[in-house]
Amino acid sequence: MEEEDKRQNRRIELVEKSIHQIGDIAMSVEKMAVSLQSMVKEQEQQGKRLEALESRDGEMWRKAVGYAVTALVGAVLGFMLKQVGL
């Protein structure tokens, strides 16, 4: 009977350790989920900032091309008017 009690006590100890380990794992998973949510939010913010930077560069490029075309057209018109004598 005493041996049976020792065996049962040992089994109970093992179950308690397992429950404690499962609790630790659950807390770790919860921390990882919170961290993952934080990373997703940060990545979304970075994506928005990158999109803004890319569109700004594209806008600046379009303006530069527009100015170059305007200058070229002005130069051509000026040359033509000079040839006509105005």
Short mmCIF file of C-alpha atoms in Angstrom, two decimals:
data_model
loop_
_atom_site.label_atom_id
_atom_site.label_comp_id
_atom_site.label_asym_id
_atom_site.label_seq_id
_atom_site.Cartn_x
_atom_site.Cartn_y
_atom_site.Cartn_z
CA MET A 1 0.00 0.00 0.00
CA GLU A 2 2.82 2.36 0.85
CA GLU A 3 4.49 1.60 -2.48
CA GLU A 4 1.23 2.37 -4.25
CA ASP A 5 1.02 5.72 -2.44
CA LYS A 6 4.59 6.57 -3.49
CA ARG A 7 3.83 5.63 -7.07
CA GLN A 8 0.65 7.72 -7.08
CA ASN A 9 2.47 10.67 -5.50
CA ARG A 10 5.17 10.44 -8.15
CA ARG A 11 2.55 10.40 -10.90
CA ILE A 12 0.84 13.43 -9.36
CA GLU A 13 4.17 15.28 -9.24
CA LEU A 14 4.77 14.50 -12.91
CA VAL A 15 1.29 15.72 -13.84
CA GLU A 16 1.82 18.92 -11.84
CA LYS A 17 5.13 19.54 -13.61
CA SER A 18 3.46 18.94 -16.97
CA ILE A 19 0.67 21.38 -16.11
CA HIS A 20 3.24 23.98 -15.06
CA GLN A 21 5.16 23.49 -18.32
CA ILE A 22 1.96 23.80 -20.34
CA GLY A 23 1.17 27.04 -18.52
CA ASP A 24 4.65 28.37 -19.31
CA ILE A 25 4.20 27.45 -22.97
CA ALA A 26 0.80 29.16 -23.06
CA MET A 27 2.32 32.36 -21.65
CA SER A 28 5.15 32.20 -24.18
CA VAL A 29 2.67 31.77 -27.03
CA GLU A 30 0.66 34.74 -25.76
CA LYS A 31 3.81 36.90 -25.63
CA MET A 32 4.72 35.81 -29.15
CA ALA A 33 1.23 36.70 -30.39
CA VAL A 34 1.48 40.18 -28.87
CA SER A 35 4.93 40.62 -30.39
CA LEU A 36 3.67 39.45 -33.78
CA GLN A 37 0.78 41.92 -33.67
CA SER A 38 3.22 44.69 -32.88
CA MET A 39 5.46 43.68 -35.78
CA VAL A 40 2.48 43.60 -38.16
CA LYS A 41 1.46 47.12 -37.14
CA GLU A 42 5.03 48.36 -37.58
CA GLN A 43 5.28 46.71 -40.99
CA GLU A 44 2.01 48.35 -42.08
CA GLN A 45 3.34 51.74 -41.00
CA GLN A 46 6.60 51.17 -42.85
CA GLY A 47 4.64 50.15 -45.96
CA LYS A 48 2.66 53.39 -45.83
CA ARG A 49 5.84 55.44 -45.40
CA LEU A 50 7.51 53.61 -48.28
CA GLU A 51 4.50 54.20 -50.50
CA ALA A 52 4.57 57.92 -49.65
CA LEU A 53 8.30 58.12 -50.45
CA GLU A 54 7.89 56.28 -53.73
CA SER A 55 5.01 58.49 -54.85
CA ARG A 56 6.93 61.63 -53.88
CA ASP A 57 9.94 60.56 -55.96
CA GLY A 58 7.66 59.82 -58.90
CA GLU A 59 6.00 63.20 -58.55
CA MET A 60 9.37 64.97 -58.47
CA TRP A 61 10.47 63.07 -61.58
CA ARG A 62 7.28 64.08 -63.44
CA LYS A 63 7.83 67.73 -62.47
CA ALA A 64 11.44 67.63 -63.66
CA VAL A 65 10.42 66.10 -67.00
CA GLY A 66 7.64 68.70 -67.32
CA TYR A 67 10.09 71.54 -66.73
CA ALA A 68 12.54 70.09 -69.26
CA VAL A 69 9.82 69.74 -71.90
CA THR A 70 8.61 73.29 -71.22
CA ALA A 71 12.15 74.64 -71.57
CA LEU A 72 12.68 72.69 -74.79
CA VAL A 73 9.40 73.93 -76.30
CA GLY A 74 10.27 77.50 -75.25
CA ALA A 75 13.70 77.22 -76.84
CA VAL A 76 12.26 75.84 -80.08
CA LEU A 77 9.60 78.57 -80.21
CA GLY A 78 12.22 81.24 -79.46
CA PHE A 79 14.45 79.91 -82.23
CA MET A 80 11.54 79.84 -84.69
CA LEU A 81 10.48 83.39 -83.79
CA LYS A 82 14.06 84.56 -84.21
CA GLN A 83 14.24 83.00 -87.64
CA VAL A 84 10.99 84.71 -88.62
CA GLY A 85 12.37 87.99 -87.39
CA LEU A 86 10.21 88.75 -84.39
#
